[in-house]
Short mmCIF file of C-alpha atoms in Angstrom, two decimals:
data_model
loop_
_atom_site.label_atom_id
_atom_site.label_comp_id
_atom_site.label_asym_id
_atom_site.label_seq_id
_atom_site.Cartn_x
_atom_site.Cartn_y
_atom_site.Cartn_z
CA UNK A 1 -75.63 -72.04 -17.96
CA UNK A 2 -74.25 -73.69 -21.35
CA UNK A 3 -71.83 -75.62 -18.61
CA UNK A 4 -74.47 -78.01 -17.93
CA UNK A 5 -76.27 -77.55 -20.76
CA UNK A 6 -75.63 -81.18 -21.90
CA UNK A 7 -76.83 -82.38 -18.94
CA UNK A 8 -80.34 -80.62 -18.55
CA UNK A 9 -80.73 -81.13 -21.97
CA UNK A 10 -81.25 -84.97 -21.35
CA UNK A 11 -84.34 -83.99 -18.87
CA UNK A 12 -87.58 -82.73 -19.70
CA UNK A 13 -87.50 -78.78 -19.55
CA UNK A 14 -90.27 -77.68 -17.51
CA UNK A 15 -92.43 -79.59 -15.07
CA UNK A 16 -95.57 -77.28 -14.14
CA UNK A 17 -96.29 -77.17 -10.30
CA UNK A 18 -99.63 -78.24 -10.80
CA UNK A 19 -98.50 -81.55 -11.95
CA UNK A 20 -99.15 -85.04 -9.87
CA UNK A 21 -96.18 -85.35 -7.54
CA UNK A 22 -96.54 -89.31 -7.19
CA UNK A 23 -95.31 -90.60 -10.43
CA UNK A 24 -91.99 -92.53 -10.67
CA UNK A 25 -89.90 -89.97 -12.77
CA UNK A 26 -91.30 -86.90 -10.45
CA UNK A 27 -90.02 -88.47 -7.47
CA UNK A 28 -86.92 -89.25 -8.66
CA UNK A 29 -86.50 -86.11 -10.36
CA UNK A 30 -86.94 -83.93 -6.63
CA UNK A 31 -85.17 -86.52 -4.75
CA UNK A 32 -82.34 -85.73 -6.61
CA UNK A 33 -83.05 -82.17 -6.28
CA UNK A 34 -82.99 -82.40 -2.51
CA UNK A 35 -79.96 -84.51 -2.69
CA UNK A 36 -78.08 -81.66 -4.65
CA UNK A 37 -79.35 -79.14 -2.04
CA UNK A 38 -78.02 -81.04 0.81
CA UNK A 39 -74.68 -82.24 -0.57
CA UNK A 40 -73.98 -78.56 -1.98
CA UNK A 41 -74.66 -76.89 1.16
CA UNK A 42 -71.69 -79.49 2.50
CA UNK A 43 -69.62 -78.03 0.10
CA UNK A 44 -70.38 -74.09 1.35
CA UNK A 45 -70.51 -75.44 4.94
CA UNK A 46 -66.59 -76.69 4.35
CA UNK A 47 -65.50 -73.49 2.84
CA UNK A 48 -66.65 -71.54 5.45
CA UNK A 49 -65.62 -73.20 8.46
CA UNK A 50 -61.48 -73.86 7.82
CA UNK A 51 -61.41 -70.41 7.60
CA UNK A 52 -63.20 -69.74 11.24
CA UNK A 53 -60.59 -72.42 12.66
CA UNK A 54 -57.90 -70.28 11.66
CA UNK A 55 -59.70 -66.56 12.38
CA UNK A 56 -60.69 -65.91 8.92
CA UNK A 57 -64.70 -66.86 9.28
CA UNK A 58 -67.52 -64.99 9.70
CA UNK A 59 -69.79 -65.06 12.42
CA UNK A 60 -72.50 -65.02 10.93
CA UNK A 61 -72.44 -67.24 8.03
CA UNK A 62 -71.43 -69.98 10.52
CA UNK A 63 -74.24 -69.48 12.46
CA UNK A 64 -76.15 -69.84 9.17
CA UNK A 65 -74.87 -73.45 9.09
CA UNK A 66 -75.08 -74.29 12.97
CA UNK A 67 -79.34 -73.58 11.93
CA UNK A 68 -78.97 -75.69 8.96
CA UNK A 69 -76.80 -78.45 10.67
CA UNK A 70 -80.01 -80.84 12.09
CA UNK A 71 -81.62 -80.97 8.60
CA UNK A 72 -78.49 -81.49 6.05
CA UNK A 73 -76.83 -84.78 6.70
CA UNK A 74 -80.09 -86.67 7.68
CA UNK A 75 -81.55 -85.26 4.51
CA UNK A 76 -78.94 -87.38 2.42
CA UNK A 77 -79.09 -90.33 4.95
CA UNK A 78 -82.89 -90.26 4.62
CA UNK A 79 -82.96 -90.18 0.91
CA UNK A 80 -80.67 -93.02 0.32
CA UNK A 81 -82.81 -94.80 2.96
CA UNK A 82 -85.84 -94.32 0.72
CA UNK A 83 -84.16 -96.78 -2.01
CA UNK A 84 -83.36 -99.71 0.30
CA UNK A 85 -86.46 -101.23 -0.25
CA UNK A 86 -86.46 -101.23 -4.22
CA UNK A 87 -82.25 -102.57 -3.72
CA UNK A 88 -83.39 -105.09 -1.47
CA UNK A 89 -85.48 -106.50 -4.13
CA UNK A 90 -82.13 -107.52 -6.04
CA UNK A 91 -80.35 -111.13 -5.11
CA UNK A 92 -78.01 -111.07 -2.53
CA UNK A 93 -74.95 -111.01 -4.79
CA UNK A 94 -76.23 -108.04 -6.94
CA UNK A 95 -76.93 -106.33 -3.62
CA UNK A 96 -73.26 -106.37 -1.87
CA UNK A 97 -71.46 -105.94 -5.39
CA UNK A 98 -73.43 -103.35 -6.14
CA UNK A 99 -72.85 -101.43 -2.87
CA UNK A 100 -69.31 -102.38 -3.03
CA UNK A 101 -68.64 -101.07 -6.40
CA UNK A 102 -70.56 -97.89 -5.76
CA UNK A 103 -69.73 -97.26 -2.05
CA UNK A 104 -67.01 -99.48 -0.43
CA UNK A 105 -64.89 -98.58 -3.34
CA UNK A 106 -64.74 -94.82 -2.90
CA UNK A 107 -64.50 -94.55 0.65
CA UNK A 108 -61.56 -96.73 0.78
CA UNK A 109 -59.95 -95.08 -2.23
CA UNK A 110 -60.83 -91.77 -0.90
CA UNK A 111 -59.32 -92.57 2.94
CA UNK A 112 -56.57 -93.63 1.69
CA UNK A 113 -55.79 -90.78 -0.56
CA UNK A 114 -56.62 -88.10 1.87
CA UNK A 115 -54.86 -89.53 4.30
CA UNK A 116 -51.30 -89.83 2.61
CA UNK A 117 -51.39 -86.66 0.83
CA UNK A 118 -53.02 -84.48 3.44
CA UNK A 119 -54.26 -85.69 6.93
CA UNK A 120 -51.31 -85.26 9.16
CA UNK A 121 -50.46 -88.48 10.30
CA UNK A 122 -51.66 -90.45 7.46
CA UNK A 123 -53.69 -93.47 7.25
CA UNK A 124 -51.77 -95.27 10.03
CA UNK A 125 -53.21 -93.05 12.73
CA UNK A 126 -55.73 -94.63 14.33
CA UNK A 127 -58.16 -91.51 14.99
CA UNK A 128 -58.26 -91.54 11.48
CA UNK A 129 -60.41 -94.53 11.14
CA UNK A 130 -61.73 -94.01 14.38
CA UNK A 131 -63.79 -90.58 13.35
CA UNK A 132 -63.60 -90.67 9.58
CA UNK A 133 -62.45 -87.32 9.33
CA UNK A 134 -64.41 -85.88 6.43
CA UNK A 135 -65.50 -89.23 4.98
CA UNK A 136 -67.23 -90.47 8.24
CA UNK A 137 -70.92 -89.79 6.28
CA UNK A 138 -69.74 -92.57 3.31
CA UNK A 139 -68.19 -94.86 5.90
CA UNK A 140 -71.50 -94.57 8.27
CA UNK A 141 -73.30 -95.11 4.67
CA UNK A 142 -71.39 -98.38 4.13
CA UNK A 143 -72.10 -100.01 7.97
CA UNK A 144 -75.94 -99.06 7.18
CA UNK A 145 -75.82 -101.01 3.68
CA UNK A 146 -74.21 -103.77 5.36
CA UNK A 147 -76.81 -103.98 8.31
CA UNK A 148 -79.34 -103.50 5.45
CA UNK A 149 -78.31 -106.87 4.61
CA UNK A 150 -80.07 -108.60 7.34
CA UNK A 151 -83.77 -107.17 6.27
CA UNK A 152 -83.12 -109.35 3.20
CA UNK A 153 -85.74 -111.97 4.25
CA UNK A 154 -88.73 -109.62 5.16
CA UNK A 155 -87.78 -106.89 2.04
CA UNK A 156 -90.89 -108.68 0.15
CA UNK A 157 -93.50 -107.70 3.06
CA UNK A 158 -93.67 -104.01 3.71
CA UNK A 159 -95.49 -103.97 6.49
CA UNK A 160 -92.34 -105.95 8.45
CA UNK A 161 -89.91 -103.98 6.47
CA UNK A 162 -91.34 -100.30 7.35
CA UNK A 163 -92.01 -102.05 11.25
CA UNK A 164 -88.68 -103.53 11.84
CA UNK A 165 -86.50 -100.18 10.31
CA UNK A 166 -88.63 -97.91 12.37
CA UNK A 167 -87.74 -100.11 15.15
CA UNK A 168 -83.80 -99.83 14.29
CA UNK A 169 -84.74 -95.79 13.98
CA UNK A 170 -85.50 -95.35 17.42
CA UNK A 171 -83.13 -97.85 18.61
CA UNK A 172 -80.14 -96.05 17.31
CA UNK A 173 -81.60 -92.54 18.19
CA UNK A 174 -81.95 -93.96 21.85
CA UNK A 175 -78.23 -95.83 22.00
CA UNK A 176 -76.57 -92.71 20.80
CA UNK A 177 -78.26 -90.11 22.96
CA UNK A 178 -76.89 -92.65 26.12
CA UNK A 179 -73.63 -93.41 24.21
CA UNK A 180 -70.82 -91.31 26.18
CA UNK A 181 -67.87 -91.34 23.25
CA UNK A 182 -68.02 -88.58 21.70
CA UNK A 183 -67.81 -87.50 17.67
CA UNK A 184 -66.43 -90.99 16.75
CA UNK A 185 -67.44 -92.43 14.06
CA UNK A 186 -69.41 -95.16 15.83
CA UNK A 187 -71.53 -92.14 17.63
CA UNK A 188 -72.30 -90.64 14.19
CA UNK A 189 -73.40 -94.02 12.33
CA UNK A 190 -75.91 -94.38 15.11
CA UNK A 191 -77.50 -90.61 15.07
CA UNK A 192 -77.11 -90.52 11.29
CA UNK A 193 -77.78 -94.04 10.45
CA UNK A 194 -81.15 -93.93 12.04
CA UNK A 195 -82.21 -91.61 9.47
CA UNK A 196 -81.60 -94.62 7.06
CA UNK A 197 -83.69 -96.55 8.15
CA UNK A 198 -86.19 -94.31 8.73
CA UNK A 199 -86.18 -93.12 4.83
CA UNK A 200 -86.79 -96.78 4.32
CA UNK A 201 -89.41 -97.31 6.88
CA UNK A 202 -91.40 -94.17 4.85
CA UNK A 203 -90.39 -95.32 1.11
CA UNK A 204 -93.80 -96.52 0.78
CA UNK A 205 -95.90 -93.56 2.65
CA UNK A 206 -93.68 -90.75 0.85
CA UNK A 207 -96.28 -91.10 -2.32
CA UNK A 208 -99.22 -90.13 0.09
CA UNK A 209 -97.59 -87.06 2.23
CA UNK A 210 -96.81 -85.23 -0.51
CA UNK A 211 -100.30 -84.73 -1.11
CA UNK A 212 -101.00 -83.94 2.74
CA UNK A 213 -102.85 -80.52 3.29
CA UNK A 214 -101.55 -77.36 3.52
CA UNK A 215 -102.00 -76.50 7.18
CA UNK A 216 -100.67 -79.72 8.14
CA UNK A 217 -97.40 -78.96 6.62
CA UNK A 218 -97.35 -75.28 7.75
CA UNK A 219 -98.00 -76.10 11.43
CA UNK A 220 -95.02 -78.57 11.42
CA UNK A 221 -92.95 -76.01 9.46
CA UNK A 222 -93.54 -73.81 12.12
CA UNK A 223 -92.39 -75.93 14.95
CA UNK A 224 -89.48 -76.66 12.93
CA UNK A 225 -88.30 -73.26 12.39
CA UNK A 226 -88.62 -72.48 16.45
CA UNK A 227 -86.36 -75.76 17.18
CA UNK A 228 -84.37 -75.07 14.82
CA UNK A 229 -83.51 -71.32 16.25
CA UNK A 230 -83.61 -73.34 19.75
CA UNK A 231 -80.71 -75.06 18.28
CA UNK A 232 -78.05 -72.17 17.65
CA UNK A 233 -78.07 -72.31 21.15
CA UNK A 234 -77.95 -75.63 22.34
CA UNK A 235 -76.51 -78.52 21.02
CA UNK A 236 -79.33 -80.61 21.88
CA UNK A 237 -81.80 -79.04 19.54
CA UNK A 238 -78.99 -80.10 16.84
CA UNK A 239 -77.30 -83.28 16.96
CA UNK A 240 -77.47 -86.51 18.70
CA UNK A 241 -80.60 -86.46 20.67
CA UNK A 242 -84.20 -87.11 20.30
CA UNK A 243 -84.68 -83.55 20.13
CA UNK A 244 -82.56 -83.12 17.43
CA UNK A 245 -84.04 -85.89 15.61
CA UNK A 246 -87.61 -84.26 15.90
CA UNK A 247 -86.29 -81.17 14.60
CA UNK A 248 -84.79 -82.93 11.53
CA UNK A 249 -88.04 -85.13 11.33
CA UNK A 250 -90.04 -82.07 10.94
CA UNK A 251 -87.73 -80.65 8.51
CA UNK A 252 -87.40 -83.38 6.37
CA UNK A 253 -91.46 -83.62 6.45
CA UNK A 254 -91.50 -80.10 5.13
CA UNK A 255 -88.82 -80.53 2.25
CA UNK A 256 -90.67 -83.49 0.86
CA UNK A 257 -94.01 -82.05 0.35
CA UNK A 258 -92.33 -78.86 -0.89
CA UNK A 259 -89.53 -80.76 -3.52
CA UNK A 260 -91.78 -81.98 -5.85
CA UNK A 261 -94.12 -78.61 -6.35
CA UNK A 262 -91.09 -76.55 -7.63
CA UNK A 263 -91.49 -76.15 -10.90
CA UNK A 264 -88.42 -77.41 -12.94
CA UNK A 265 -86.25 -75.36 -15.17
CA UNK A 266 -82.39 -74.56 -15.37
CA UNK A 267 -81.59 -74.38 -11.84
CA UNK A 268 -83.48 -77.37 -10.57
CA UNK A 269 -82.09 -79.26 -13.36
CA UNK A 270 -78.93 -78.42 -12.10
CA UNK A 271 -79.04 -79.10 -8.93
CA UNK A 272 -80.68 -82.57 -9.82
CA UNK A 273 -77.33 -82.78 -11.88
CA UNK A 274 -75.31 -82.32 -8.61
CA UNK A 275 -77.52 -85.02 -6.67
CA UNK A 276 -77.17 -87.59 -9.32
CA UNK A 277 -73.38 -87.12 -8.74
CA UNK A 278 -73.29 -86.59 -4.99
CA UNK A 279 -70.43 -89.22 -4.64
CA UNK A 280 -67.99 -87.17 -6.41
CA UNK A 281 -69.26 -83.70 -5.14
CA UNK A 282 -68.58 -85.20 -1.37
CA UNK A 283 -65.70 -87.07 -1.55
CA UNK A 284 -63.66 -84.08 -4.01
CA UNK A 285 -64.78 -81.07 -2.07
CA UNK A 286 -63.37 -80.89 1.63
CA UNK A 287 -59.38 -81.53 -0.04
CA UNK A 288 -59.71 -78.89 -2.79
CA UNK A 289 -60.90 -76.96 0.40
CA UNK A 290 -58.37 -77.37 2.17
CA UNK A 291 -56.04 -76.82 -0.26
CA UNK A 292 -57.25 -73.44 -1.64
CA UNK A 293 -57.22 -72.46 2.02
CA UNK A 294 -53.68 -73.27 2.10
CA UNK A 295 -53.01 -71.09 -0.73
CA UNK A 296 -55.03 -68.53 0.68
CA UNK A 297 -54.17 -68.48 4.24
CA UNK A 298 -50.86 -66.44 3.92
CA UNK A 299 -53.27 -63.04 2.25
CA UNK A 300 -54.30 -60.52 4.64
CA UNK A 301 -57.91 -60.81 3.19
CA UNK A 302 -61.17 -59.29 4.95
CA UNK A 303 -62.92 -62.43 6.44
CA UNK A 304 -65.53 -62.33 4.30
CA UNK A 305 -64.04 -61.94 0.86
CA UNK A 306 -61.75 -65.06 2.33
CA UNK A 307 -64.32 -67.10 3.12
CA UNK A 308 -66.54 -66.31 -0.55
CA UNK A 309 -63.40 -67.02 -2.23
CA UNK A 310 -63.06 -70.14 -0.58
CA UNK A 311 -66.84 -71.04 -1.47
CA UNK A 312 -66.50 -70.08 -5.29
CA UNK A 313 -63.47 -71.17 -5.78
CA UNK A 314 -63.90 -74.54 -3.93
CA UNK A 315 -67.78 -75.01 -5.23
CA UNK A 316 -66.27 -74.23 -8.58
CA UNK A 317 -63.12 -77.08 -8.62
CA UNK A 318 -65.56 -79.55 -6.99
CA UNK A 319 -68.18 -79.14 -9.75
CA UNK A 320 -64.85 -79.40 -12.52
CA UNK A 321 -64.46 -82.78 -10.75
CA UNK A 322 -67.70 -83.96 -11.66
CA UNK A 323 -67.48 -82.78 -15.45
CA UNK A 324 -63.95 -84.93 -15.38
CA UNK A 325 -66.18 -88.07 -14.10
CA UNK A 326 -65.85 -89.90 -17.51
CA UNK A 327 -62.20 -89.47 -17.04
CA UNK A 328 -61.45 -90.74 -13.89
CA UNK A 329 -64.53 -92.92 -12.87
CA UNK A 330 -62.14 -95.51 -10.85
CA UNK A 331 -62.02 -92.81 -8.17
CA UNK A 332 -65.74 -93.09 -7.42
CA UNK A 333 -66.73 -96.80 -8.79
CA UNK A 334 -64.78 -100.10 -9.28
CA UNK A 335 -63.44 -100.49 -12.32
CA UNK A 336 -65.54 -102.00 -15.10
CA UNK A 337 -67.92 -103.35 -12.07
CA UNK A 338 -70.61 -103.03 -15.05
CA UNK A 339 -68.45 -106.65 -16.08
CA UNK A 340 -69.91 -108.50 -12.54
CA UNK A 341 -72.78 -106.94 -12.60
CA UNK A 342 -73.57 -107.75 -15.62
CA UNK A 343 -72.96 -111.79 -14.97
CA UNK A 344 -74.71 -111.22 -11.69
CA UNK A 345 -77.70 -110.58 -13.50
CA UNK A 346 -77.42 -113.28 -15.82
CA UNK A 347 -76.59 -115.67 -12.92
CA UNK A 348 -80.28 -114.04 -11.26
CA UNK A 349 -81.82 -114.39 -14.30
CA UNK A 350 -80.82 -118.11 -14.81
CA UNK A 351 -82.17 -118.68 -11.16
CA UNK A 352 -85.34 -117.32 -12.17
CA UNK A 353 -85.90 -119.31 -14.57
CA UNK A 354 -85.40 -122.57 -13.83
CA UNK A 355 -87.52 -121.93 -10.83
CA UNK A 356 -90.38 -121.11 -12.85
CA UNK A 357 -89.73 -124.51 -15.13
CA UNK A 358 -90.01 -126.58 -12.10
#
């Protein structure tokens, strides 16, 4: 525990359970939490299935991830959803840099260094772009930014705002269930997207279903678990339908009335470590994957001790990479962006001001 000790030590040690679950730092505090969850569980979803593509999985623990597979990826689409509205509220210059330096940046250094030191074919094959390959979740994150940009006018009236985003929820949930291409990366901005919006459609009513009642939350639980056992099966229950969407829905309902009543010591803190740095933890994982599996893949190891050695190790290098952050921050954020921001600001500020004079 004395890895991250640094790092918890700069949050409070202990949040009871009984606490209120509506204040500012709470909610930040479990929606990292749930951001670490989702983005780790890439990480052990990765390791396990480039083994089972080359006979070395286990059954089982990928049927562990085919249940988990309609609640993970809308999870971190919904969360980052949930902070449009407060981004919004920035000018229109601070906005794009800001999701340039922090987004943009990444995904384009990270396509192009996967794809020229280990995507056969490199980054002049066209499927590459086309589907994303690993990255297709930060590229699809990047389109919903930029479509973001058009709910600038109404991002002061949050009636319009939460109106118009559910409307662009169900619209892309309805356009990809008829779309006919499949896994491109088109396909998965519009299933995924949705949940985008959708986080920013409930920013504002978050704060009031955490404190929904008990039952409620059970009952939809419940219905959650049974589509989500529906889905093993069928593909429908999982990805790219309205089903599938109602059985994240209901899972996502769940998680954030349960996030902020667990009680916070060590382990959340870590895992609110790993949200706060989900941009390296995505990006790093799926090549140091890959490559342990390489090294790996010649040992006539039993399945599973291939596959848990893939996890640790590759969970283990990934979470190296975000201790070496300070190091190499230009993988995961423009260079000294704080410079532009920082005269974006002033620029705002300047605005502001000599509006109020006159």
């Amino acid at each position: 525990m004395r890895f991250f000790g640094k790092v918890g030590g700069m949050l409070a040690a202990t949040t009871p359970s009984s606490a209120p679950v509506s204040t500012p730092a709470a909610r930040m505090g479990w929606m990292d939490m749930l951001r670490g969850v989702a983005v780790l569980l890439v990480v052990v979803m990765h390791a396990a299935d480039i083994p089972m593509t080359n006979g070395k999985g286990v059954d089982e623990w990928s049927r562990l991830h085919l249940y988990l597979e309609p609640f993970r990826m809308p999870m971190l689409m919904f969360l980052s959803g949930m902070l449009l509205p407060r981004a919004l509220g920035k000018t229109l210059p601070q906005y794009a840099w800001g999701k340039f330096a922090a987004i943009v940046w990444p995904a384009v250094v990270w396509m192009l260094l996967f794809g020229f030191l280990i995507y056969h074919g490199g980054p002049t094959d066209p499927v590459y772009w086309r589907t994303g390959d690993y990255l297709w979740f930060l590229l699809a994150l990047c389109a919903c930014y930029g479509t973001a940009m058009l709910l600038k006018p109404v991002a002061s009236r949050p009636v319009v705002m939460s109106l118009l985003c559910t409307g662009l929820f169900v619209a892309m949930i309805l356009l990809r269930y008829h779309s006919e291409i499949s896994q491109s990366l088109v396909n998965r901005t519009l299933y995924y997207g949705a949940f985008f919006f959708l986080g920013a459609a409930c920013a504002r009513l978050v704060v009031k279903w955490v404190n929904a009642p008990v039952s409620i939350v059970v009952g939809l639980g419940a219905v959650a678990v049974v589509l989500a056992n529906l889905g093993l099966d069928d593909r429908s229950f999982r990805l790219g339908t309205p089903f599938s969407a109602l059985t994240a829905i209901l899972g996502i309902a769940v998680l954030l009335w349960i996030a902020p009543r667990v009680p916070r010591g060590n382990f959340t803190q870590i895992l609110e470590w790993a949200g706060r740095n989900s941009i390296v933890i995505y990006v790093t994982h799926f090549p140091l994957v890959i490559l342990i599996h390489r090294l790996m893949r010649h040992l006539d190891a039993d399945p599973a001790l291939y596959v848990s050695m893939c996890t640790v190790f590759g969970m283990a290098l990934t979470l190296l990479m975000v201790r070496l952050r300070p190091w190499t921050a230009w993988l995961y954020v423009f260079p000294h962006h704080q410079r532009v921001a920082a005269r974006l600001h002033n620029r705002a500020a300047l605005g502001g001001s000599q509006q109020t004079q006159h």
